[in-house]
Short mmCIF file of C-alpha atoms in Angstrom, two decimals:
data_model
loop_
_atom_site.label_atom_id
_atom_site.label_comp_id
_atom_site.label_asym_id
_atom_site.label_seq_id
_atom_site.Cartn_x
_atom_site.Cartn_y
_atom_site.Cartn_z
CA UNK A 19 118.13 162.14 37.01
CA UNK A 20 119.09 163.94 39.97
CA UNK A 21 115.96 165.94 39.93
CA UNK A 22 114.09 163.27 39.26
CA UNK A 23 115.23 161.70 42.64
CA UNK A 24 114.95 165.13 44.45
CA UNK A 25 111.80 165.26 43.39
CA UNK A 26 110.62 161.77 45.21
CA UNK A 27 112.48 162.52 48.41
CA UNK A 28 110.59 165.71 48.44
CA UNK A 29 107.38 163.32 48.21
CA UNK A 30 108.31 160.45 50.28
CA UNK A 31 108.85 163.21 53.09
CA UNK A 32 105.30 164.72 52.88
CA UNK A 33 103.95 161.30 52.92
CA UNK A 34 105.73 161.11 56.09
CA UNK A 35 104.51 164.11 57.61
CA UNK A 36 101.05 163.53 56.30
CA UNK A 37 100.94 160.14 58.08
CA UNK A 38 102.81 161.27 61.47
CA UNK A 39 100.01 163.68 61.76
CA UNK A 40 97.35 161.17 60.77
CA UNK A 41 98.51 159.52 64.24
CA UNK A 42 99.04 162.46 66.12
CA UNK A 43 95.08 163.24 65.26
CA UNK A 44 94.06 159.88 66.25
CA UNK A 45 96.38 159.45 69.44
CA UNK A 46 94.85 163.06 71.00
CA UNK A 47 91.42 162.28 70.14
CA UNK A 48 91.23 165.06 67.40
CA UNK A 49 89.28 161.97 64.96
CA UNK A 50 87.53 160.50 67.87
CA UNK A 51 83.48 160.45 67.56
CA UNK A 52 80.39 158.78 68.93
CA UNK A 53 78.67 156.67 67.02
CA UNK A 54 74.73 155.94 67.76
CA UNK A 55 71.67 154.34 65.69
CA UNK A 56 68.45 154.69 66.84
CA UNK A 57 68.80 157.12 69.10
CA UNK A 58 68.43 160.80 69.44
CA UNK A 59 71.13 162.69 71.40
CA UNK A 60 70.48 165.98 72.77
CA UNK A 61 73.70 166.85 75.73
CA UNK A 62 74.03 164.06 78.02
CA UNK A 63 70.57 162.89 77.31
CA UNK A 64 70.12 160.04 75.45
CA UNK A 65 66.62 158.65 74.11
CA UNK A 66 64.79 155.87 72.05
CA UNK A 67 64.01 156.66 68.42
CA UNK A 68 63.11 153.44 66.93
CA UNK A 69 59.69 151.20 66.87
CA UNK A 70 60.63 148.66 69.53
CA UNK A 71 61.53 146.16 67.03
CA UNK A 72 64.95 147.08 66.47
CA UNK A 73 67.87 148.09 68.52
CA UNK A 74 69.22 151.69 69.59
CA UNK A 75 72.76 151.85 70.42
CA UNK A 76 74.86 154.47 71.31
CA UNK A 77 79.18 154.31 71.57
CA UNK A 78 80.95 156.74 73.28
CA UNK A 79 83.83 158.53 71.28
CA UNK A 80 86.58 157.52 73.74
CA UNK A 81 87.88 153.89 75.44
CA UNK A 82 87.89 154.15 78.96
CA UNK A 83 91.65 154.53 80.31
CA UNK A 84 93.60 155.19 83.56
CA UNK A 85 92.47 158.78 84.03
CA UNK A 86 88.70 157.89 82.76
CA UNK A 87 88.03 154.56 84.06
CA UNK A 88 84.71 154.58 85.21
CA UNK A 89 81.02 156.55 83.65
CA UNK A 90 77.77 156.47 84.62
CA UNK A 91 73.92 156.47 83.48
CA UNK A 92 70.84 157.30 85.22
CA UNK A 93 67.44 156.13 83.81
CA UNK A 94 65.67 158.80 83.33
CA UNK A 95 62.27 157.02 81.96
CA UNK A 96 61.96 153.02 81.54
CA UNK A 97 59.84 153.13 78.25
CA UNK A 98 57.57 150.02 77.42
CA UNK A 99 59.73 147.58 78.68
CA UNK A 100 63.19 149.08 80.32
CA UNK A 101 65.16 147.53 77.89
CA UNK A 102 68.04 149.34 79.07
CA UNK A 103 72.13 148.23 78.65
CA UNK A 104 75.24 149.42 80.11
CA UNK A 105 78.44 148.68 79.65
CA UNK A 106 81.46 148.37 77.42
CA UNK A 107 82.11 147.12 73.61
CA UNK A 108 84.64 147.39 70.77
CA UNK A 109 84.99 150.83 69.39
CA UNK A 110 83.14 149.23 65.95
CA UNK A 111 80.51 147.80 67.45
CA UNK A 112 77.58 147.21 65.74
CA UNK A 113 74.92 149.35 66.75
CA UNK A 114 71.81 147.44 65.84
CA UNK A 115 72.64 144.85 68.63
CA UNK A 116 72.82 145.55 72.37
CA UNK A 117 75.71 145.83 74.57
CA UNK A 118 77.14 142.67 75.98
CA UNK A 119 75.71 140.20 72.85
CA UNK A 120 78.47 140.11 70.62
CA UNK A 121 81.92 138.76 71.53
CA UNK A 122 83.96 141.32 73.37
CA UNK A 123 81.48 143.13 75.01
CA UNK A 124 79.86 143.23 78.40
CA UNK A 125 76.78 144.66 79.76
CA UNK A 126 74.18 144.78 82.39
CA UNK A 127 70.68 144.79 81.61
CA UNK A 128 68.15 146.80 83.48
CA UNK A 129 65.04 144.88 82.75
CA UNK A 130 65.93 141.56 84.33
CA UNK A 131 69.58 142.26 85.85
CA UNK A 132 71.40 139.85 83.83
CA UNK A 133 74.92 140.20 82.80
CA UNK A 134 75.61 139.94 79.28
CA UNK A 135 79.36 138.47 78.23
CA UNK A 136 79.57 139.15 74.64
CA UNK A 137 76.38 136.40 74.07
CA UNK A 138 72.76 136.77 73.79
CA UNK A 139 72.06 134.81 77.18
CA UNK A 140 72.49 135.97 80.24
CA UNK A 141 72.78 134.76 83.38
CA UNK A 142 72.28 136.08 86.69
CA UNK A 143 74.24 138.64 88.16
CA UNK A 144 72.54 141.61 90.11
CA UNK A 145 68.91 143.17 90.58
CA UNK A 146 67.11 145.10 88.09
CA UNK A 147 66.95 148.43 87.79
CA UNK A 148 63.86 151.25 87.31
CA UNK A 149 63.42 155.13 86.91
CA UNK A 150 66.02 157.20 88.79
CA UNK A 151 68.22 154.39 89.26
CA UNK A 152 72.14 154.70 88.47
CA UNK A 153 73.84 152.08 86.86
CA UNK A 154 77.82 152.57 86.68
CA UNK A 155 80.86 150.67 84.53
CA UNK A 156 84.37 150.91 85.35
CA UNK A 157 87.30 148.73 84.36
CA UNK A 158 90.63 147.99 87.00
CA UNK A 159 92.69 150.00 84.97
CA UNK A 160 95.72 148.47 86.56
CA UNK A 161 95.03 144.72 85.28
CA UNK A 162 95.00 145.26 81.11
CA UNK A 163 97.85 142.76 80.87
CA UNK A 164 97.51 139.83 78.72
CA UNK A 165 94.62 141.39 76.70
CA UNK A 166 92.34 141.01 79.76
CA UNK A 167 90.64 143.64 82.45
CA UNK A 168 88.49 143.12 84.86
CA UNK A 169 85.26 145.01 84.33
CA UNK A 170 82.55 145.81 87.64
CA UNK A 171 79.00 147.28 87.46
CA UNK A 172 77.31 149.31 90.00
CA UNK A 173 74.27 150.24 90.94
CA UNK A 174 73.32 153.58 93.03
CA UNK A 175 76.71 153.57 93.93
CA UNK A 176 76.89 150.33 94.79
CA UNK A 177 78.81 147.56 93.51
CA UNK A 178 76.83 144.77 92.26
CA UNK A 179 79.50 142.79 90.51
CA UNK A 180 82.73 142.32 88.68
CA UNK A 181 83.36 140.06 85.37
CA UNK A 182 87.13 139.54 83.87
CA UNK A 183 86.87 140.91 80.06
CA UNK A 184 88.67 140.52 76.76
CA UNK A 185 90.29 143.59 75.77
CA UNK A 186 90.57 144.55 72.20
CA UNK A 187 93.63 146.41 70.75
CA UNK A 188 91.41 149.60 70.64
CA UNK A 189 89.93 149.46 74.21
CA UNK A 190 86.50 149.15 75.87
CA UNK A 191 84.21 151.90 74.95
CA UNK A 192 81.22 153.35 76.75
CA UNK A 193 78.30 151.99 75.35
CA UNK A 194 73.98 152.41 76.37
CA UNK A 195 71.56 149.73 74.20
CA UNK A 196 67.76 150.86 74.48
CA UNK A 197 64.86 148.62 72.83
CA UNK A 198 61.29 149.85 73.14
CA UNK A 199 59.49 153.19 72.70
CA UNK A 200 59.62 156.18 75.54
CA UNK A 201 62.95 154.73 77.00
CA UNK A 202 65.45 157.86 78.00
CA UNK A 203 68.64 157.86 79.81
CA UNK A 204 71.31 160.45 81.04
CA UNK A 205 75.20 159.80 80.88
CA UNK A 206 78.07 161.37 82.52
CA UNK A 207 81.14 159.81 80.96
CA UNK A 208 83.22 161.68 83.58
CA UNK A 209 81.58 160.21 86.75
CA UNK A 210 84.22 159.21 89.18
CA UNK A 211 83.96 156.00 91.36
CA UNK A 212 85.57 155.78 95.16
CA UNK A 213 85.94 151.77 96.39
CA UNK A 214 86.24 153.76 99.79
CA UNK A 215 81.82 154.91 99.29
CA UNK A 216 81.03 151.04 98.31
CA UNK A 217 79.40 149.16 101.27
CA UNK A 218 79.99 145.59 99.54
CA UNK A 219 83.61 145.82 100.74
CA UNK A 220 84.20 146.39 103.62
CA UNK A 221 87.18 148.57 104.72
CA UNK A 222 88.57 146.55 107.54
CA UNK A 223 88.40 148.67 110.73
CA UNK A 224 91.87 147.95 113.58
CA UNK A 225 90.03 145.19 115.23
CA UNK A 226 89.47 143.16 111.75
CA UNK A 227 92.79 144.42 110.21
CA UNK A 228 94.55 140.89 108.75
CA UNK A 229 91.35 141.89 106.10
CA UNK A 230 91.67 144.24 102.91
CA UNK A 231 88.71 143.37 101.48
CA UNK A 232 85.30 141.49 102.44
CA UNK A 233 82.18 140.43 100.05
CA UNK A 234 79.75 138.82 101.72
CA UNK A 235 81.78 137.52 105.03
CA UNK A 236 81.53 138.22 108.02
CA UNK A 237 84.69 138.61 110.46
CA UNK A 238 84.72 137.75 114.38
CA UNK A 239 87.85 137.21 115.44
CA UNK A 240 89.67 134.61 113.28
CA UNK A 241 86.28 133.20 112.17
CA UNK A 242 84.97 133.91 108.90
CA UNK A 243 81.17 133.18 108.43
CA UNK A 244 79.23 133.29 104.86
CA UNK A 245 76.78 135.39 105.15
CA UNK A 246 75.74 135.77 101.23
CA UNK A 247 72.81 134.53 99.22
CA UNK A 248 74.48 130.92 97.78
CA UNK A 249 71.61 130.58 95.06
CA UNK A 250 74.42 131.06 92.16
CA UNK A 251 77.88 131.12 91.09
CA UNK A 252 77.85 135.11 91.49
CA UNK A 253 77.09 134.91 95.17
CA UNK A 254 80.32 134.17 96.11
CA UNK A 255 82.13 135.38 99.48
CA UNK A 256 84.97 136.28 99.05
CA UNK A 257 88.18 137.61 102.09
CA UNK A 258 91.26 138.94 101.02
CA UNK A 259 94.06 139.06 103.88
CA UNK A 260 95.49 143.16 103.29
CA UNK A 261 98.99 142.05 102.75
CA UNK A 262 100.77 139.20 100.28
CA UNK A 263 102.61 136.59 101.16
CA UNK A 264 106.47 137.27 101.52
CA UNK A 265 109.69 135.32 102.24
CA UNK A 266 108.92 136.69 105.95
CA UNK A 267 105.03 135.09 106.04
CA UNK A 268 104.73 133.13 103.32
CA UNK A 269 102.28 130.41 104.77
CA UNK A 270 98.98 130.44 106.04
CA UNK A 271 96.05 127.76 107.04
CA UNK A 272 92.45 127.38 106.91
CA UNK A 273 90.35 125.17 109.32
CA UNK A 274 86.81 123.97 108.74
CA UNK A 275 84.55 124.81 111.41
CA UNK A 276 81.06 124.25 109.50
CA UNK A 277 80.94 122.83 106.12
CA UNK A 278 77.61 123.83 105.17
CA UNK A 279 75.54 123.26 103.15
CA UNK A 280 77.93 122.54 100.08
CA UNK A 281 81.29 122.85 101.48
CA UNK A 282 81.81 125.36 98.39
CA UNK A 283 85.00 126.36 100.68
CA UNK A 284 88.21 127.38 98.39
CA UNK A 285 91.44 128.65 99.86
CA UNK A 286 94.35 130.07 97.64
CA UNK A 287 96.03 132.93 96.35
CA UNK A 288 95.02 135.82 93.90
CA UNK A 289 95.92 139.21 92.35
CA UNK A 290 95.21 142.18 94.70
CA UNK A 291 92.13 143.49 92.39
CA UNK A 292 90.98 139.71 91.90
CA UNK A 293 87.07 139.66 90.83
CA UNK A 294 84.62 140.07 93.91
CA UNK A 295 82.30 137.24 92.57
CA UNK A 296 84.76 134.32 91.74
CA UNK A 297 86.27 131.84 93.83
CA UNK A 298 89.72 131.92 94.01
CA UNK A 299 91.56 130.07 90.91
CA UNK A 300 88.24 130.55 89.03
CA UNK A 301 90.19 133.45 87.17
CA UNK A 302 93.21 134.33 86.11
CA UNK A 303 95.88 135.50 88.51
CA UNK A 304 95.03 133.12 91.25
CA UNK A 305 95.25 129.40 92.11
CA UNK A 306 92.97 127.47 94.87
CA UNK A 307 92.47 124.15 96.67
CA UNK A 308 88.59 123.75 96.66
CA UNK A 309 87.32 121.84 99.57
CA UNK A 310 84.16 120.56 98.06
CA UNK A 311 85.59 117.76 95.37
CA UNK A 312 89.45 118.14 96.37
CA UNK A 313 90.43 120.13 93.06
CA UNK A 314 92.88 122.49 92.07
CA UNK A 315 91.70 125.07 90.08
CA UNK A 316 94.65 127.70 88.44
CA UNK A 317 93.31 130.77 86.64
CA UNK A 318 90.34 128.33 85.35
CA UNK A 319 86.31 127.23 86.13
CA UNK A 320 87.84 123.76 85.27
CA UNK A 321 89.73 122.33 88.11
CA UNK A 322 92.18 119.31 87.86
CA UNK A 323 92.20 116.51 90.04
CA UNK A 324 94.57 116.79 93.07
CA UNK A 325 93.95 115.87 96.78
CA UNK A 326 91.01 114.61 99.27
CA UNK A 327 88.23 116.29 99.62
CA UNK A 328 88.20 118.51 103.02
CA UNK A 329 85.60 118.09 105.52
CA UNK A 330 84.75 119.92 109.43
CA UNK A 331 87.51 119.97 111.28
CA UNK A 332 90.24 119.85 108.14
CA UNK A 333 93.19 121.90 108.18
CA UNK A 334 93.99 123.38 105.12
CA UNK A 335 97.01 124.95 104.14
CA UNK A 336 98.71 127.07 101.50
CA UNK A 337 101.90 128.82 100.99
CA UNK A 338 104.53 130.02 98.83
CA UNK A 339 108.57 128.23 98.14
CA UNK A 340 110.21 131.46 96.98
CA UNK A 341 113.87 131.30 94.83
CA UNK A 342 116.65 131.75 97.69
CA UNK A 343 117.21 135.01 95.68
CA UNK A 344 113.82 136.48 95.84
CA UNK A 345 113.80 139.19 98.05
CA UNK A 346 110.77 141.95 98.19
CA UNK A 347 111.01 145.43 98.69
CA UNK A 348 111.07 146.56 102.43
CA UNK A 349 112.15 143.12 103.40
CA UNK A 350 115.68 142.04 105.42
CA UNK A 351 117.53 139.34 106.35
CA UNK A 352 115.87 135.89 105.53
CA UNK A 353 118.20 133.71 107.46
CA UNK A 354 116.16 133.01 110.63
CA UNK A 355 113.08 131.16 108.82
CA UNK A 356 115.37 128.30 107.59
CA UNK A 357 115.16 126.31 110.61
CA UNK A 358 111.13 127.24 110.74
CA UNK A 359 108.39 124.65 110.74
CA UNK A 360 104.88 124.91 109.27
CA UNK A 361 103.43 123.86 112.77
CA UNK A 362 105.18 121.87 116.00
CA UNK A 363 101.89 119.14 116.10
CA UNK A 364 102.47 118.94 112.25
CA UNK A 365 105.58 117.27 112.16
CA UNK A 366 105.46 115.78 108.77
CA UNK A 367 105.47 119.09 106.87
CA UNK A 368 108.83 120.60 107.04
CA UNK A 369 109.40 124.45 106.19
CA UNK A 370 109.44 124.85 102.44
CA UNK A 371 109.92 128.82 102.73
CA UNK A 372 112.76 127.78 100.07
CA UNK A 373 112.78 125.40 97.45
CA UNK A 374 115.47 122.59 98.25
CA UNK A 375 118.61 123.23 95.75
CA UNK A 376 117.88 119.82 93.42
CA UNK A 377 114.27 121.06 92.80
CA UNK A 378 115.15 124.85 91.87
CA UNK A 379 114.49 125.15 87.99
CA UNK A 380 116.93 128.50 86.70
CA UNK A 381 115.16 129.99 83.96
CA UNK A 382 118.38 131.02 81.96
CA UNK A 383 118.57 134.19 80.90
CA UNK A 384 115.15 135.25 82.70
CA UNK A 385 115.32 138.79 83.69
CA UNK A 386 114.14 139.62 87.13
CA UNK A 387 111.61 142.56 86.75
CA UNK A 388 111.55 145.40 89.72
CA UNK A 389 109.99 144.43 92.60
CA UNK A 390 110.24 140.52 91.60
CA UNK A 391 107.24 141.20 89.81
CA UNK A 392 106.25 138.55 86.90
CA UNK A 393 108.96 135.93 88.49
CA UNK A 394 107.84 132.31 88.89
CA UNK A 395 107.18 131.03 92.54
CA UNK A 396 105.97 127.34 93.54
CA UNK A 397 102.62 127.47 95.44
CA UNK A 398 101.92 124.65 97.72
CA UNK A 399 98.98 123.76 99.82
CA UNK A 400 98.78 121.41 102.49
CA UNK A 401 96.01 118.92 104.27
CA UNK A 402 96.20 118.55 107.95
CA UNK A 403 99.94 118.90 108.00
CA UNK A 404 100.70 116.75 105.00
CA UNK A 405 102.19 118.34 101.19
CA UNK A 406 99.07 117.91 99.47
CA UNK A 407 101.05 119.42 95.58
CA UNK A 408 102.57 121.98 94.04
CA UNK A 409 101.78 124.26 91.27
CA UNK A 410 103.85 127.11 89.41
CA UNK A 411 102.84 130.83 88.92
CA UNK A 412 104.20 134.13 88.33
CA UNK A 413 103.76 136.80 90.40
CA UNK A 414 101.59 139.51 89.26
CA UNK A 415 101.81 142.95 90.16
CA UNK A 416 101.68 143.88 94.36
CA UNK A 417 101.70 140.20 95.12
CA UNK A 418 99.60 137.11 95.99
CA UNK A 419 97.09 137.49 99.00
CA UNK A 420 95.86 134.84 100.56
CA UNK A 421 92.19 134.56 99.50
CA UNK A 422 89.46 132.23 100.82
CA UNK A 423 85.87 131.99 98.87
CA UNK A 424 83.03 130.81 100.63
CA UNK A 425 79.31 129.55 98.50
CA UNK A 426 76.79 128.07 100.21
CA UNK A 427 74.93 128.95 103.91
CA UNK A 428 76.49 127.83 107.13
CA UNK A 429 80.20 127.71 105.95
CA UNK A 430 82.70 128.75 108.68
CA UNK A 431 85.92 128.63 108.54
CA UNK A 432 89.07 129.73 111.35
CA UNK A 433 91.95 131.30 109.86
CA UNK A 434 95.25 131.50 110.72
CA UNK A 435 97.29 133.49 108.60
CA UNK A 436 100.56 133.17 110.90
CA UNK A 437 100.58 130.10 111.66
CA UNK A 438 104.82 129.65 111.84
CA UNK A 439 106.69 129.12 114.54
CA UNK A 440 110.01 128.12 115.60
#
């Protein structure tokens, strides 16, 4: 009997082995492999092998991750029709359908620079693409929380765009779609991608520095003109102040100096690596008062009902109540803002820097994370001095920046992003 038992430890324990090193292959890439249909690979050259009918598809062996976030392909011939995709799918993708049709996938389309969000329509997004052109794919690596990323395209170094993602348990892989004869690409799944290189944001200089990043805004002084294309919902404009809002500046206002066309004005707060092309609390790490029909939208393209619309020469306003415990890194003494109001002509909004003891809501047994990080704040805005509402949020990593989006031609807008006093 005692053998007998021997005998099955001795067999449960090479099971064990057998399946530690089963993950150990897997987890260094040892049983990683590309997968293509369709297509004939030959190095980093990739070409069309089937009769225009049917789909080629090629999947790179590896997701992209922190140290490989970003890869690159350059169309080496357009074929019949320059049916060429690029972006990212599921690592079991099926390979008879292009990149970005099926549901957690993304790509953009060379022939008529659509974007592709895991369905077979597109919609507009960037400008198509031809022989010698590079198309690039890279994923914030720092914003995979939640089972989302945010995923951006560019073109000849470029950015064209950004979309947030799904992200699968596996990751998003590398993936090229071809569909007519003589089509031929080349990839480099190593390329490396520099926001720094990228003219569409615009790395404030000292005389614009309130401004991290700009898409499609100009800056002159505290005014902030649109200066994009407003024929769609990707041709937003978006400014991002360069530092979040803290217990020491935790308010900031917007006034309307030219509504527009559409008044498509928005101002709010998002995540530091919010999308380029959405208006703030379109997405998710951000929440907005939109000028245009008075809405609040709150990590969603379906805004609730919530104030007055804003018109030329509104004042609109939007700022953080932090716990009277919350204190950032870096930061001191909090003591001198409690007597501090949000402006002297402005008399009927009071400073809110803290929420008033009756209102607090302790979240028992809440841990507080480093840095404050994940914590719930209350975000306010105002209208021309007066508490407009309220909405809760956590705080996502580095902060909420003030954010303003801008959408149709002739919107200007003054900011103040100090506006305290006392």
């Amino acid at each position: 009997m005692d053998r007998k038992m021997d005998d099955i430890n001795v067999l449960h324990h090479r099971c064990l082995l057998n399946l530690r090193r089963r993950i150990r292959d897997i987890g260094d890439g040892r049983q990683a492999q590309e997968r293509y249909m369709r297509i004939q690979k030959d190095g980093d050259a990739l070409s069309y092998q089937g009769n225009s009918e049917e789909v080629g598809c090629y999947v790179a062996g590896h997701p992209l991750s922190k140290g490989n976030c970003y890869f690159e392909v350059t169309i080496v011939d357009t074929g019949v029709r320059g049916t060429i995709a690029v972006g990212l799918v599921p690592k079991f993708y099926r390979l008879d359908h292009q990149p970005g049709w099926l549901p957690y996938s993304v790509a953009y389309h060379a022939d008529n620079g659509k974007l592709y969000n895991g369905n077979p329509v597109g919609q507009e997004f960037g400008p198509k693409c031809a022989r010698d052109d590079r198309i690039g794919c890279g994923i914030h690596s720092e914003n995979t929380e939640a089972g989302f990323t945010t995923v951006f395209f560019t073109k000849n170094g470029k950015e064209v765009g950004s979309v947030e993602v799904p992200v699968s348990a596996e990751g998003l892989f590398p993936a090229v779609g071809m569909h007519s004869m003589g089509e031929e690409v080349k990839v480099d799944l190593q390329a490396e991608w520099f926001l720094e290189v990228d003219d569409g944001m615009m790395m404030v200089d000292s005389h614009e520095d309130d401004w991290g990043r700009l898409y499609d805004v100009r800056v002159t002084g505290t005014l902030l003109e649109y200066v994009g294309k407003g024929k769609s919902i990707m041709d937003v404009g978006l400014a991002q102040a360069r530092q979040p809002l803290t217990t020491r500046c935790h308010y900031y206002e917007v006034e309307i100096v030219d509504a527009g066309e559409k008044c498509y004005i928005a101002l709010g707060l998002a995540r530091r690596d919010y999308p380029r092309n959405r208006h703030p609390g379109w997405s998710r790490g951000s929440v907005a008062y939109h000028a245009d029909d008075g809405k609040i939208f709150h990590g969603s393209g379906v805004g609730d009902a919530f104030g007055p619309r804003c018109f030329k020469g509104d004042i609109m306003g939007c700022g953080i109540m932090f716990p009277r415990d919350y204190i950032l890194d870096g930061e001191g003494d909090v003591d001198d803002w409690d007597r501090v109001e949000v402006r002297p002509d402005h008399a009927s909004v009071q400073n809110v820097l803290y929420l008033d003891d009756e209102e607090e809501e302790e979240e028992d047994g809440e841990e507080v994370e480093q840095g404050q990080e994940g914590r719930k704040v209350t975000v306010f805005f105002t209208r021309n001095g007066k508490l407009m509402g309220r909405r809760e949020m956590r705080v996502p990593p580095g902060g909420l920046y003030p954010t303003v989006g801008m959408l149709s031609s002739g919107e200007k807008v003054k900011v103040d992003l100090h506006p305290l006093s006392g």
